[in-house]
Amino acid sequence: MLRVGVMVSGGGTNLQAVFDALDTGKVTNAQVVVAISNNPGAYALERAKRHGVEAVCLSPKSFPCREDFEQALLEAVDSYRLDLIVLAGFLVKIPAKMVEKYEGRIINVHPSLIPSFCGVGYYGLKVHEAALKRGVKVTGATVHYVDSGMDTGPILLQKAVEVKEGDTPETLQRRVMEEAEWVILPEAINRIANGATGPGRLPGCNG
């Protein structure tokens, strides 16, 4: 059974998608054992509690320096003996020590078709604002492994989403979540849990 920890900063809609997929059997051989947030006001923590999953908040503001926060975060992750760490809208840079220690065991969902609209500064609505400004006709989401770079790790899954006339960043964000993020993130977890993918066995693009 794959022990999964989900790290999230906001509402936790991707976390809910994972819970729903586990409840309906779309994800098997896995369990979410903890949800970790840097934001005490994150609704994701409430979603976790309602699902019987331990919810942990570690805010950088609660520590005297960044190094102390990063050490506490690593110790918290270590304490749950996680097989997989899922970044589902976690707006804090993962400490280098954690990336190194959990190499090949951290995945992230990003709201674009990497390598488009990714890297430093591209998060949340900013991704969709950039896509609309550029005038692309197709966008989407990507699940990838986390490495020492920013959105540069090996890609597991991608799913395309049509950009429609009249889209705003908000409507596009919602469609990308519903049609792509909430689909491929649970699928990626299921593939990893059942040995269908890994750093050396990357599937092609979906959608």
Short mmCIF file of the C-alpha atoms (twelve columns), coordinates in Angstrom:
data_MODEL
# 
_entry.id   MODEL 
# 
loop_
_atom_site.group_PDB 
_atom_site.id 
_atom_site.type_symbol 
_atom_site.label_atom_id 
_atom_site.label_alt_id 
_atom_site.label_comp_id 
_atom_site.label_asym_id 
_atom_site.label_seq_id 
_atom_site.Cartn_x 
_atom_site.Cartn_y 
_atom_site.Cartn_z 
_atom_site.pdbx_PDB_model_num 
ATOM 1   C CA . MET A 1   0.000   0.000  0.000   1 
ATOM 2   C CA . LEU A 2   1.485   3.304  -1.165  1 
ATOM 3   C CA . ARG A 3   1.661   5.830  1.680   1 
ATOM 4   C CA . VAL A 4   0.886   9.235  0.170   1 
ATOM 5   C CA . GLY A 5   1.344   12.688 1.646   1 
ATOM 6   C CA . VAL A 6   -0.295  15.644 -0.096  1 
ATOM 7   C CA . MET A 7   1.123   19.148 0.287   1 
ATOM 8   C CA . VAL A 8   -1.200  22.038 -0.507  1 
ATOM 9   C CA . SER A 9   -1.552  25.756 0.185   1 
ATOM 10  C CA . GLY A 10  -5.148  26.568 -0.699  1 
ATOM 11  C CA . GLY A 11  -8.602  25.140 -1.149  1 
ATOM 12  C CA . GLY A 12  -7.494  21.602 -1.869  1 
ATOM 13  C CA . THR A 13  -9.599  20.796 -4.927  1 
ATOM 14  C CA . ASN A 14  -6.868  18.511 -6.248  1 
ATOM 15  C CA . LEU A 15  -6.700  16.832 -2.845  1 
ATOM 16  C CA . GLN A 16  -10.471 16.301 -3.039  1 
ATOM 17  C CA . ALA A 17  -10.069 14.787 -6.504  1 
ATOM 18  C CA . VAL A 18  -7.603  12.299 -5.056  1 
ATOM 19  C CA . PHE A 19  -9.984  11.458 -2.192  1 
ATOM 20  C CA . ASP A 20  -12.844 10.980 -4.668  1 
ATOM 21  C CA . ALA A 21  -10.725 8.716  -6.860  1 
ATOM 22  C CA . LEU A 22  -9.745  6.608  -3.854  1 
ATOM 23  C CA . ASP A 23  -13.381 6.369  -2.721  1 
ATOM 24  C CA . THR A 24  -14.574 5.238  -6.154  1 
ATOM 25  C CA . GLY A 25  -11.751 2.786  -6.739  1 
ATOM 26  C CA . LYS A 26  -10.104 4.729  -9.543  1 
ATOM 27  C CA . VAL A 27  -6.978  4.764  -7.386  1 
ATOM 28  C CA . THR A 28  -6.015  1.488  -5.719  1 
ATOM 29  C CA . ASN A 29  -3.172  0.258  -3.515  1 
ATOM 30  C CA . ALA A 30  -2.704  3.749  -2.089  1 
ATOM 31  C CA . GLN A 31  -3.799  5.776  0.909   1 
ATOM 32  C CA . VAL A 32  -3.397  9.433  1.837   1 
ATOM 33  C CA . VAL A 33  -1.957  9.445  5.344   1 
ATOM 34  C CA . VAL A 34  -1.354  13.175 5.801   1 
ATOM 35  C CA . ALA A 35  -2.117  16.558 4.268   1 
ATOM 36  C CA . ILE A 36  0.473   19.241 4.943   1 
ATOM 37  C CA . SER A 37  -0.064  22.962 4.384   1 
ATOM 38  C CA . ASN A 38  1.961   26.096 4.911   1 
ATOM 39  C CA . ASN A 39  -1.262  28.092 5.266   1 
ATOM 40  C CA . PRO A 40  -3.293  27.796 8.494   1 
ATOM 41  C CA . GLY A 41  -6.344  29.071 6.612   1 
ATOM 42  C CA . ALA A 42  -6.157  26.478 3.840   1 
ATOM 43  C CA . TYR A 43  -9.501  24.743 3.347   1 
ATOM 44  C CA . ALA A 44  -7.519  21.697 2.248   1 
ATOM 45  C CA . LEU A 45  -6.826  21.012 5.928   1 
ATOM 46  C CA . GLU A 46  -10.561 20.840 6.598   1 
ATOM 47  C CA . ARG A 47  -11.049 18.514 3.623   1 
ATOM 48  C CA . ALA A 48  -8.416  16.198 5.070   1 
ATOM 49  C CA . LYS A 49  -9.987  16.165 8.527   1 
ATOM 50  C CA . ARG A 50  -13.411 15.398 7.062   1 
ATOM 51  C CA . HIS A 51  -11.858 12.451 5.268   1 
ATOM 52  C CA . GLY A 52  -10.232 11.126 8.421   1 
ATOM 53  C CA . VAL A 53  -6.753  12.117 7.296   1 
ATOM 54  C CA . GLU A 54  -4.312  13.876 9.596   1 
ATOM 55  C CA . ALA A 55  -3.923  17.563 8.751   1 
ATOM 56  C CA . VAL A 56  -0.675  19.348 9.567   1 
ATOM 57  C CA . CYS A 57  0.124   23.044 9.224   1 
ATOM 58  C CA . LEU A 58  3.699   24.285 9.149   1 
ATOM 59  C CA . SER A 59  3.892   27.976 8.332   1 
ATOM 60  C CA . PRO A 60  7.248   29.599 7.567   1 
ATOM 61  C CA . LYS A 61  6.032   32.571 9.595   1 
ATOM 62  C CA . SER A 62  6.033   30.414 12.726  1 
ATOM 63  C CA . PHE A 63  9.788   29.841 12.565  1 
ATOM 64  C CA . PRO A 64  12.637  32.278 13.281  1 
ATOM 65  C CA . CYS A 65  14.341  31.514 9.972   1 
ATOM 66  C CA . ARG A 66  13.827  29.657 6.729   1 
ATOM 67  C CA . GLU A 67  16.301  26.947 7.666   1 
ATOM 68  C CA . ASP A 68  14.312  26.062 10.779  1 
ATOM 69  C CA . PHE A 69  11.103  25.844 8.762   1 
ATOM 70  C CA . GLU A 70  12.696  23.613 6.139   1 
ATOM 71  C CA . GLN A 71  14.123  21.306 8.788   1 
ATOM 72  C CA . ALA A 72  10.739  21.034 10.514  1 
ATOM 73  C CA . LEU A 73  9.057   20.316 7.204   1 
ATOM 74  C CA . LEU A 74  11.525  17.556 6.387   1 
ATOM 75  C CA . GLU A 75  11.145  16.033 9.842   1 
ATOM 76  C CA . ALA A 76  7.360   16.080 9.519   1 
ATOM 77  C CA . VAL A 77  7.489   14.348 6.140   1 
ATOM 78  C CA . ASP A 78  9.967   11.783 7.455   1 
ATOM 79  C CA . SER A 79  7.723   10.980 10.425  1 
ATOM 80  C CA . TYR A 80  4.933   9.707  8.157   1 
ATOM 81  C CA . ARG A 81  7.194   7.254  6.263   1 
ATOM 82  C CA . LEU A 82  5.842   8.433  2.921   1 
ATOM 83  C CA . ASP A 83  6.314   6.497  -0.292  1 
ATOM 84  C CA . LEU A 84  5.043   9.393  -2.415  1 
ATOM 85  C CA . ILE A 85  4.784   13.137 -1.858  1 
ATOM 86  C CA . VAL A 86  2.192   14.929 -3.979  1 
ATOM 87  C CA . LEU A 87  2.447   18.679 -4.488  1 
ATOM 88  C CA . ALA A 88  -1.096  19.818 -5.218  1 
ATOM 89  C CA . GLY A 89  -0.892  23.594 -5.303  1 
ATOM 90  C CA . PHE A 90  1.872   23.905 -2.707  1 
ATOM 91  C CA . LEU A 91  3.226   27.437 -3.047  1 
ATOM 92  C CA . VAL A 92  6.430   26.941 -1.081  1 
ATOM 93  C CA . LYS A 93  9.684   25.878 -2.676  1 
ATOM 94  C CA . ILE A 94  10.573  22.360 -1.588  1 
ATOM 95  C CA . PRO A 95  13.835  22.291 0.382   1 
ATOM 96  C CA . ALA A 96  16.801  20.929 -1.556  1 
ATOM 97  C CA . LYS A 97  17.408  18.348 1.182   1 
ATOM 98  C CA . MET A 98  13.888  16.984 0.693   1 
ATOM 99  C CA . VAL A 99  14.194  16.871 -3.088  1 
ATOM 100 C CA . GLU A 100 17.445  14.941 -2.736  1 
ATOM 101 C CA . LYS A 101 16.201  12.559 -0.052  1 
ATOM 102 C CA . TYR A 102 12.935  11.804 -1.837  1 
ATOM 103 C CA . GLU A 103 14.265  11.764 -5.386  1 
ATOM 104 C CA . GLY A 104 11.806  9.973  -7.657  1 
ATOM 105 C CA . ARG A 105 9.098   10.109 -4.973  1 
ATOM 106 C CA . ILE A 106 7.792   13.673 -5.325  1 
ATOM 107 C CA . ILE A 107 5.293   14.624 -8.023  1 
ATOM 108 C CA . ASN A 108 3.677   17.965 -8.852  1 
ATOM 109 C CA . VAL A 109 0.617   18.973 -10.838 1 
ATOM 110 C CA . HIS A 110 1.088   22.129 -12.919 1 
ATOM 111 C CA . PRO A 111 -1.746  23.930 -14.769 1 
ATOM 112 C CA . SER A 112 -0.150  24.081 -18.216 1 
ATOM 113 C CA . LEU A 113 1.353   21.828 -20.840 1 
ATOM 114 C CA . ILE A 114 4.992   21.979 -19.771 1 
ATOM 115 C CA . PRO A 115 7.287   23.409 -21.135 1 
ATOM 116 C CA . SER A 116 4.765   26.191 -21.822 1 
ATOM 117 C CA . PHE A 117 3.976   28.686 -19.046 1 
ATOM 118 C CA . CYS A 118 6.052   27.087 -16.320 1 
ATOM 119 C CA . GLY A 119 9.014   27.909 -14.129 1 
ATOM 120 C CA . VAL A 120 9.594   30.824 -11.785 1 
ATOM 121 C CA . GLY A 121 6.577   33.095 -11.415 1 
ATOM 122 C CA . TYR A 122 4.082   30.794 -13.125 1 
ATOM 123 C CA . TYR A 123 1.538   29.644 -10.550 1 
ATOM 124 C CA . GLY A 124 -2.189  29.882 -9.966  1 
ATOM 125 C CA . LEU A 125 -4.029  32.392 -12.142 1 
ATOM 126 C CA . LYS A 126 -0.749  33.759 -13.477 1 
ATOM 127 C CA . VAL A 127 -0.407  30.655 -15.666 1 
ATOM 128 C CA . HIS A 128 -3.818  31.163 -17.248 1 
ATOM 129 C CA . GLU A 129 -3.330  34.903 -17.639 1 
ATOM 130 C CA . ALA A 130 -0.136  34.185 -19.578 1 
ATOM 131 C CA . ALA A 131 -1.832  31.575 -21.761 1 
ATOM 132 C CA . LEU A 132 -4.638  33.969 -22.696 1 
ATOM 133 C CA . LYS A 133 -2.219  36.817 -23.312 1 
ATOM 134 C CA . ARG A 134 -0.197  34.611 -25.664 1 
ATOM 135 C CA . GLY A 135 -3.358  33.594 -27.504 1 
ATOM 136 C CA . VAL A 136 -2.867  29.838 -27.362 1 
ATOM 137 C CA . LYS A 137 -5.755  27.691 -28.549 1 
ATOM 138 C CA . VAL A 138 -4.887  24.699 -26.373 1 
ATOM 139 C CA . THR A 139 -3.603  24.562 -22.819 1 
ATOM 140 C CA . GLY A 140 -3.866  21.848 -20.185 1 
ATOM 141 C CA . ALA A 141 -2.113  20.345 -17.184 1 
ATOM 142 C CA . THR A 142 0.977   18.282 -16.461 1 
ATOM 143 C CA . VAL A 143 1.982   15.883 -13.718 1 
ATOM 144 C CA . HIS A 144 5.736   15.607 -13.413 1 
ATOM 145 C CA . TYR A 145 8.419   14.433 -11.037 1 
ATOM 146 C CA . VAL A 146 10.078  17.117 -8.961  1 
ATOM 147 C CA . ASP A 147 13.798  17.700 -9.340  1 
ATOM 148 C CA . SER A 148 16.129  20.516 -8.301  1 
ATOM 149 C CA . GLY A 149 14.754  22.853 -10.981 1 
ATOM 150 C CA . MET A 150 11.400  24.619 -11.263 1 
ATOM 151 C CA . ASP A 151 8.908   22.486 -13.229 1 
ATOM 152 C CA . THR A 152 11.822  20.736 -14.955 1 
ATOM 153 C CA . GLY A 153 11.428  17.138 -13.773 1 
ATOM 154 C CA . PRO A 154 10.428  14.192 -15.992 1 
ATOM 155 C CA . ILE A 155 6.813   14.321 -17.198 1 
ATOM 156 C CA . LEU A 156 4.422   11.530 -16.220 1 
ATOM 157 C CA . LEU A 157 1.133   12.644 -17.754 1 
ATOM 158 C CA . GLN A 158 -0.321  15.560 -19.684 1 
ATOM 159 C CA . LYS A 159 -3.849  16.358 -20.758 1 
ATOM 160 C CA . ALA A 160 -4.897  19.065 -23.197 1 
ATOM 161 C CA . VAL A 161 -7.776  21.494 -22.648 1 
ATOM 162 C CA . GLU A 162 -9.327  23.757 -25.280 1 
ATOM 163 C CA . VAL A 163 -9.147  27.515 -24.786 1 
ATOM 164 C CA . LYS A 164 -12.530 28.977 -25.675 1 
ATOM 165 C CA . GLU A 165 -13.481 32.385 -27.014 1 
ATOM 166 C CA . GLY A 166 -14.367 34.719 -24.196 1 
ATOM 167 C CA . ASP A 167 -12.374 32.797 -21.599 1 
ATOM 168 C CA . THR A 168 -11.133 34.700 -18.566 1 
ATOM 169 C CA . PRO A 169 -8.264  33.493 -16.405 1 
ATOM 170 C CA . GLU A 170 -10.851 32.306 -13.900 1 
ATOM 171 C CA . THR A 171 -13.000 30.323 -16.348 1 
ATOM 172 C CA . LEU A 172 -9.928  28.807 -17.954 1 
ATOM 173 C CA . GLN A 173 -8.491  27.877 -14.577 1 
ATOM 174 C CA . ARG A 174 -11.708 26.090 -13.655 1 
ATOM 175 C CA . ARG A 175 -11.848 24.154 -16.943 1 
ATOM 176 C CA . VAL A 176 -8.210  23.096 -16.665 1 
ATOM 177 C CA . MET A 177 -8.852  21.823 -13.155 1 
ATOM 178 C CA . GLU A 178 -12.031 19.951 -14.062 1 
ATOM 179 C CA . GLU A 179 -10.898 18.489 -17.385 1 
ATOM 180 C CA . ALA A 180 -7.202  17.918 -16.710 1 
ATOM 181 C CA . GLU A 181 -5.807  18.332 -13.194 1 
ATOM 182 C CA . TRP A 182 -8.526  16.342 -11.447 1 
ATOM 183 C CA . VAL A 183 -8.124  13.579 -14.017 1 
ATOM 184 C CA . ILE A 184 -4.388  13.116 -14.419 1 
ATOM 185 C CA . LEU A 185 -3.276  13.624 -10.816 1 
ATOM 186 C CA . PRO A 186 -5.271  10.652 -9.480  1 
ATOM 187 C CA . GLU A 187 -4.281  8.656  -12.572 1 
ATOM 188 C CA . ALA A 188 -0.594  9.348  -11.933 1 
ATOM 189 C CA . ILE A 189 -0.910  8.233  -8.309  1 
ATOM 190 C CA . ASN A 190 -2.711  5.079  -9.388  1 
ATOM 191 C CA . ARG A 191 -0.034  4.240  -11.948 1 
ATOM 192 C CA . ILE A 192 2.724   4.719  -9.400  1 
ATOM 193 C CA . ALA A 193 0.841   2.719  -6.758  1 
ATOM 194 C CA . ASN A 194 0.383   -0.172 -9.151  1 
ATOM 195 C CA . GLY A 195 3.863   -0.156 -10.642 1 
ATOM 196 C CA . ALA A 196 2.784   1.120  -14.052 1 
ATOM 197 C CA . THR A 197 5.113   4.083  -14.081 1 
ATOM 198 C CA . GLY A 198 8.217   5.462  -12.456 1 
ATOM 199 C CA . PRO A 199 11.235  7.622  -13.252 1 
ATOM 200 C CA . GLY A 200 12.379  5.008  -15.720 1 
ATOM 201 C CA . ARG A 201 8.973   4.115  -17.125 1 
ATOM 202 C CA . LEU A 202 7.314   7.307  -18.272 1 
ATOM 203 C CA . PRO A 203 4.128   7.025  -20.335 1 
ATOM 204 C CA . GLY A 204 3.384   9.282  -23.267 1 
ATOM 205 C CA . CYS A 205 1.015   12.207 -23.266 1 
ATOM 206 C CA . ASN A 206 -2.694  11.703 -22.663 1 
ATOM 207 C CA . GLY A 207 -5.488  13.774 -24.093 1 
# 
